[in-house]
XYZ file of C-alpha atoms in Angstrom:
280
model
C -100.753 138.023 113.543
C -103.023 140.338 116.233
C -100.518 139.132 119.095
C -97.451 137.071 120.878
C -98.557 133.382 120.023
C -97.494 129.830 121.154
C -94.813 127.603 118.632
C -95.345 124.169 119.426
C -91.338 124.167 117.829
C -88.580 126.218 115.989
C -89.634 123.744 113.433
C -92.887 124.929 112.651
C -91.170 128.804 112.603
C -88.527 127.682 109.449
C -90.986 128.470 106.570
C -90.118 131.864 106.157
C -86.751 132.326 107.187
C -83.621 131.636 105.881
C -81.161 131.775 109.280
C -81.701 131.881 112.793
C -80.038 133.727 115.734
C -80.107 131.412 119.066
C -78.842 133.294 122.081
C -76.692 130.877 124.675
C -77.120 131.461 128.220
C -80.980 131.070 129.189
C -81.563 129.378 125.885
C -79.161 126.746 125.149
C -77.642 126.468 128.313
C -77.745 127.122 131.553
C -73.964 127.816 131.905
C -72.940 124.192 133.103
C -75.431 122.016 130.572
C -77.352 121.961 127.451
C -80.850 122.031 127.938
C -83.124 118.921 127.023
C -83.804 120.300 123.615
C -81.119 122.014 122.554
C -79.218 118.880 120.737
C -82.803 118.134 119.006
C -83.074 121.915 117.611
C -79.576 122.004 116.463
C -79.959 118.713 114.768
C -83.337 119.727 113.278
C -81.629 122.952 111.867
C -78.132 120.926 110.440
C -80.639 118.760 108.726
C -82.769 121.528 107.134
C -79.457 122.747 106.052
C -80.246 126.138 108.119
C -77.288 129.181 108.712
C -77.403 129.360 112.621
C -75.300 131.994 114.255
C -75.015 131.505 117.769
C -75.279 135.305 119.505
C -74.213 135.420 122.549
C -73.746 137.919 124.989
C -70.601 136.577 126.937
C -67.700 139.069 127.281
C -65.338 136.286 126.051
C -64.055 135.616 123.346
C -65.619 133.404 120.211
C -63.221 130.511 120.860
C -63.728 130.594 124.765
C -67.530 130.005 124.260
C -66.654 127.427 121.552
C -64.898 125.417 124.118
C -67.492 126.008 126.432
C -69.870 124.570 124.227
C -67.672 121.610 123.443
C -67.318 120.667 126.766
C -70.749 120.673 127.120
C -71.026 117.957 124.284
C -71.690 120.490 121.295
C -69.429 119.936 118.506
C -68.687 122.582 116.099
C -70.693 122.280 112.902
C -69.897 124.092 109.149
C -72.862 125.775 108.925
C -73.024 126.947 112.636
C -71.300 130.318 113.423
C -70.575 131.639 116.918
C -69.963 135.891 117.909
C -70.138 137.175 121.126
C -70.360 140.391 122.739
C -66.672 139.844 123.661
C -65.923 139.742 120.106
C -68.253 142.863 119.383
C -66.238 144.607 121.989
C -62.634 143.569 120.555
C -64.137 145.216 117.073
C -64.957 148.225 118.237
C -61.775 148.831 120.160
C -59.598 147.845 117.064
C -61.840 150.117 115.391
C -60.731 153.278 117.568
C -56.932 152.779 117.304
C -56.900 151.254 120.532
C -53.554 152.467 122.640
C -55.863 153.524 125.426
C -54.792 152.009 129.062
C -57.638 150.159 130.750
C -58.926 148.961 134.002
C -60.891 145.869 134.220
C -63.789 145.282 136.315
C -64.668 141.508 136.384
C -62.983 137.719 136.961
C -59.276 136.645 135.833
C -61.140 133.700 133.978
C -61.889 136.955 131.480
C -58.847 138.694 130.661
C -58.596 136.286 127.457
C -60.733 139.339 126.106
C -57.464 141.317 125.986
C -55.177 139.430 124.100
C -53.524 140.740 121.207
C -55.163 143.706 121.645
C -53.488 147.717 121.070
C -54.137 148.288 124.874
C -52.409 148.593 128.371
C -53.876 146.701 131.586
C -54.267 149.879 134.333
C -53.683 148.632 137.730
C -55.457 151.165 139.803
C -58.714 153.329 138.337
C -56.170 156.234 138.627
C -53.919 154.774 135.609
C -56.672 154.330 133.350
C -58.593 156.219 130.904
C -61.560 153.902 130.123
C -63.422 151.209 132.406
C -64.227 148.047 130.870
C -66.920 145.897 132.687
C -66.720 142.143 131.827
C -68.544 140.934 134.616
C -68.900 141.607 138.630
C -65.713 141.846 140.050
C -64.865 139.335 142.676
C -62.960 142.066 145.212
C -66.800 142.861 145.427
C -68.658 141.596 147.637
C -72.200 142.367 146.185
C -73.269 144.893 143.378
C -73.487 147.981 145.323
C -69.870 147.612 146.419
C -69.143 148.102 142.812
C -70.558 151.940 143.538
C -67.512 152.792 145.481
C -65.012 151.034 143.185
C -66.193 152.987 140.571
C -66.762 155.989 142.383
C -62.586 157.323 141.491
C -63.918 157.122 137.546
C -66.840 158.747 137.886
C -65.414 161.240 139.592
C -62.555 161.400 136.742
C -65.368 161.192 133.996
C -63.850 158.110 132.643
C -66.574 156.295 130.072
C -67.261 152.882 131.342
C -67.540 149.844 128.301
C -70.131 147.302 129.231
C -69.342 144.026 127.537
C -72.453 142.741 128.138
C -75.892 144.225 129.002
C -77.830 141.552 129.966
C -78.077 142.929 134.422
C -78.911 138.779 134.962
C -78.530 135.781 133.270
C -79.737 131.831 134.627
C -77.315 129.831 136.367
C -77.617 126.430 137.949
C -78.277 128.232 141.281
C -80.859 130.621 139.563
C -80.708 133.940 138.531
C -77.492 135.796 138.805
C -76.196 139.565 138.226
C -74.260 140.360 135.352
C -72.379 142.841 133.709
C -75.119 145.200 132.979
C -76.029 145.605 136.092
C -72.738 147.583 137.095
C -73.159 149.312 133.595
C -76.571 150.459 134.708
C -75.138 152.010 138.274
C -72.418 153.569 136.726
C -75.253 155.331 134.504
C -77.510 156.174 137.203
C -74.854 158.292 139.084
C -74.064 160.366 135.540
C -71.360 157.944 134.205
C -70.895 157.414 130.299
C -71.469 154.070 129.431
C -71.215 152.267 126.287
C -72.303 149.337 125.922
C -71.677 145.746 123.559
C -73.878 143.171 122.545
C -77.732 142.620 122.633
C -79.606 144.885 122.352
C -77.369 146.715 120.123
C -77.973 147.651 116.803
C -74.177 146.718 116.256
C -74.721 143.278 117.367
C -77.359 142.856 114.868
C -75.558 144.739 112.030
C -72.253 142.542 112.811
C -74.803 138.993 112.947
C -76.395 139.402 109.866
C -72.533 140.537 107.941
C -71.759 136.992 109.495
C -74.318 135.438 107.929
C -74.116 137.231 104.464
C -76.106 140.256 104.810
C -79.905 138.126 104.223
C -82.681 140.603 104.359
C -83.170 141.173 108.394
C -87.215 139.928 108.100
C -85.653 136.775 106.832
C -83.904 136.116 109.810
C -85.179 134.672 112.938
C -83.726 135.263 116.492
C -84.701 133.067 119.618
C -83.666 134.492 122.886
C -85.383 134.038 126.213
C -84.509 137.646 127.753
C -87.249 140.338 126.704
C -85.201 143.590 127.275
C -81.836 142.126 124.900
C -83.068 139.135 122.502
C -86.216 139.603 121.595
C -86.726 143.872 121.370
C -83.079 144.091 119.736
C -84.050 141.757 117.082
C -87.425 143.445 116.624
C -86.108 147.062 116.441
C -83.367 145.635 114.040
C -86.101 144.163 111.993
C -85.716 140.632 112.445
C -88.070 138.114 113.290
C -87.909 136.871 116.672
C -89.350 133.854 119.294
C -89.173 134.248 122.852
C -88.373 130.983 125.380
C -90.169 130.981 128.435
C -87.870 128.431 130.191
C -85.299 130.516 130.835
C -84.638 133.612 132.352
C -88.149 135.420 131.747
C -89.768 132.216 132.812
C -87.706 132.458 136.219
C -87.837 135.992 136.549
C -91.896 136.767 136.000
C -92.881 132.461 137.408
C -93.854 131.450 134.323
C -94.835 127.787 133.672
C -95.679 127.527 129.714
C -99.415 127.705 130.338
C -102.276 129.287 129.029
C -102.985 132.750 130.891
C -98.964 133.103 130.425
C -99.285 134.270 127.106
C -101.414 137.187 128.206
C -98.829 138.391 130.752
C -96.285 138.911 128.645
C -98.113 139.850 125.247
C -97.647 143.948 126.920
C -93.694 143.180 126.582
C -93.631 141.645 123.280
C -93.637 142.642 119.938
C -97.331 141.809 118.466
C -95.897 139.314 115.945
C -93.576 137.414 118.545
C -93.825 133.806 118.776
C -93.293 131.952 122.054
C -92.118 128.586 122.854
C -92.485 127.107 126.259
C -89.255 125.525 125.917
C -86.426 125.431 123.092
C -88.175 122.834 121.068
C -87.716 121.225 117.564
């Protein structure tokens, strides 16, 4: 392939792959309600007898998105999988010995992400020793009042986790910041970040364990952010189909045309395939 091409379906992508990656928010969903052709694709892939994991870079946990999903009308399936950066995150802290006391930047809605965990909840920036960035915090009132809540840990040198590096995300009033987004400020004023999910190698390495370690070229991811779905599956080897409907479509005004294809063939990976929406 000399360049990014159009998919008139996942369908027509299944011939040489034996699993796909779909990403959620953007792809799926738009955080409230499947998209049109998301039952149709999931369907298609059930029937074909396809591994799916679904990779998703909420900073929840596994079964919060699963009950997201159910309450959107998705039923859990056998051969459907579900890991999120949340998860990721929990991992690698379990991973470190834990026992470290941490102050949470983001919503109530996400302190799920905690439970059962080796680690103390810091009330103030001065008790802790690490940040951990879930989402924008609702004491702020817009992303650069997240500078000056931060600014006690940078000046401590605390590293900052970012569960979550996706800086937007679609919503059903548009694009909205996310968690990267304070992750990237806290960088830009000399902070240590690490971050969890896509684009990650470790999100990658930890989807295709899921899925039984098949050879990475085997696998193909579908994602509709450039920067997280589609260049972390490239750079970890896998396969990989951009949608244009969601948050790249809204972001650069695409409209699944033509001359669309040669705007965004500079971002892609040469052998990218691009639907115009999540298809079957």
């Amino acid at each position: 392939m000399s360049g990014p091409a159009w998919s008139r379906g996942l369908r027509e992508l299944l011939a040489n792959h034996d699993a796909v990656l779909l990403d959620l928010w953007g792809t799926l969903h738009d955080g409230a309600r499947l998209y049109p052709g998301a039952m149709a694709v999931l369907d298609g892939l059930a029937a074909t007898g396809t591994p799916v994991l679904l990779l998703s870079n909420a900073p929840r946990t596994a079964a919060f998105e699963a009950q997201r999903l159910a309450d959107m009308g998705l039923a859990p399936h056998p051969r459907r999988l579900l890991l999120t950066a949340g998860e990721i995150w929990r991992a690698a802290w379990r991973e470190s010995g834990g026992a470290r006391a941490a102050f949470h930047v983001g919503p109530q809605g996400n302190l799920g992400l905690f439970e059962n965990l080796d680690l103390k909840l810091a009330e103030t920036v001065a008790g802790a020793e690490v940040i951990v960035v879930s989402d924008l915090d609702p004491v702020c009132a817009s992303l650069e009042a997240h500078r000056a809540l931060l600014a006690p840990a940078l000046a401590r040198g605390l590293p900052l986790h970012c569960i979550n590096p996706d800086t937007d995300a679609v919503s059903p009033a548009g694009l909205v910041p996310r968690a990267g987004a304070v992750g990237q400020l806290y960088a830009q004023t000399g902070g240590e970040v690490a971050w969890f999910g896509k684009p990650q190698r470790r999100a990658y390495d930890a989807a295709l364990t899921a899925l039984g370690d098949p050879p990475p070229e085997r696998v193909l991811a579908v994602g509709d952010k450039i920067a997280t779905d589609i260049m972390g599956a490239h750079d970890a080897g896998l396969s990989c189909a951009l949608v244009v409907s969601g948050l790249e479509g809204q972001r650069l005004g695409l409209k699944g045309e033509a001359g669309d294809l040669a705007r965004l063939a500079p971002r892609l990976p040469p052998e990218c395939s691009v639907l115009a929406t999540l298809c079957w």
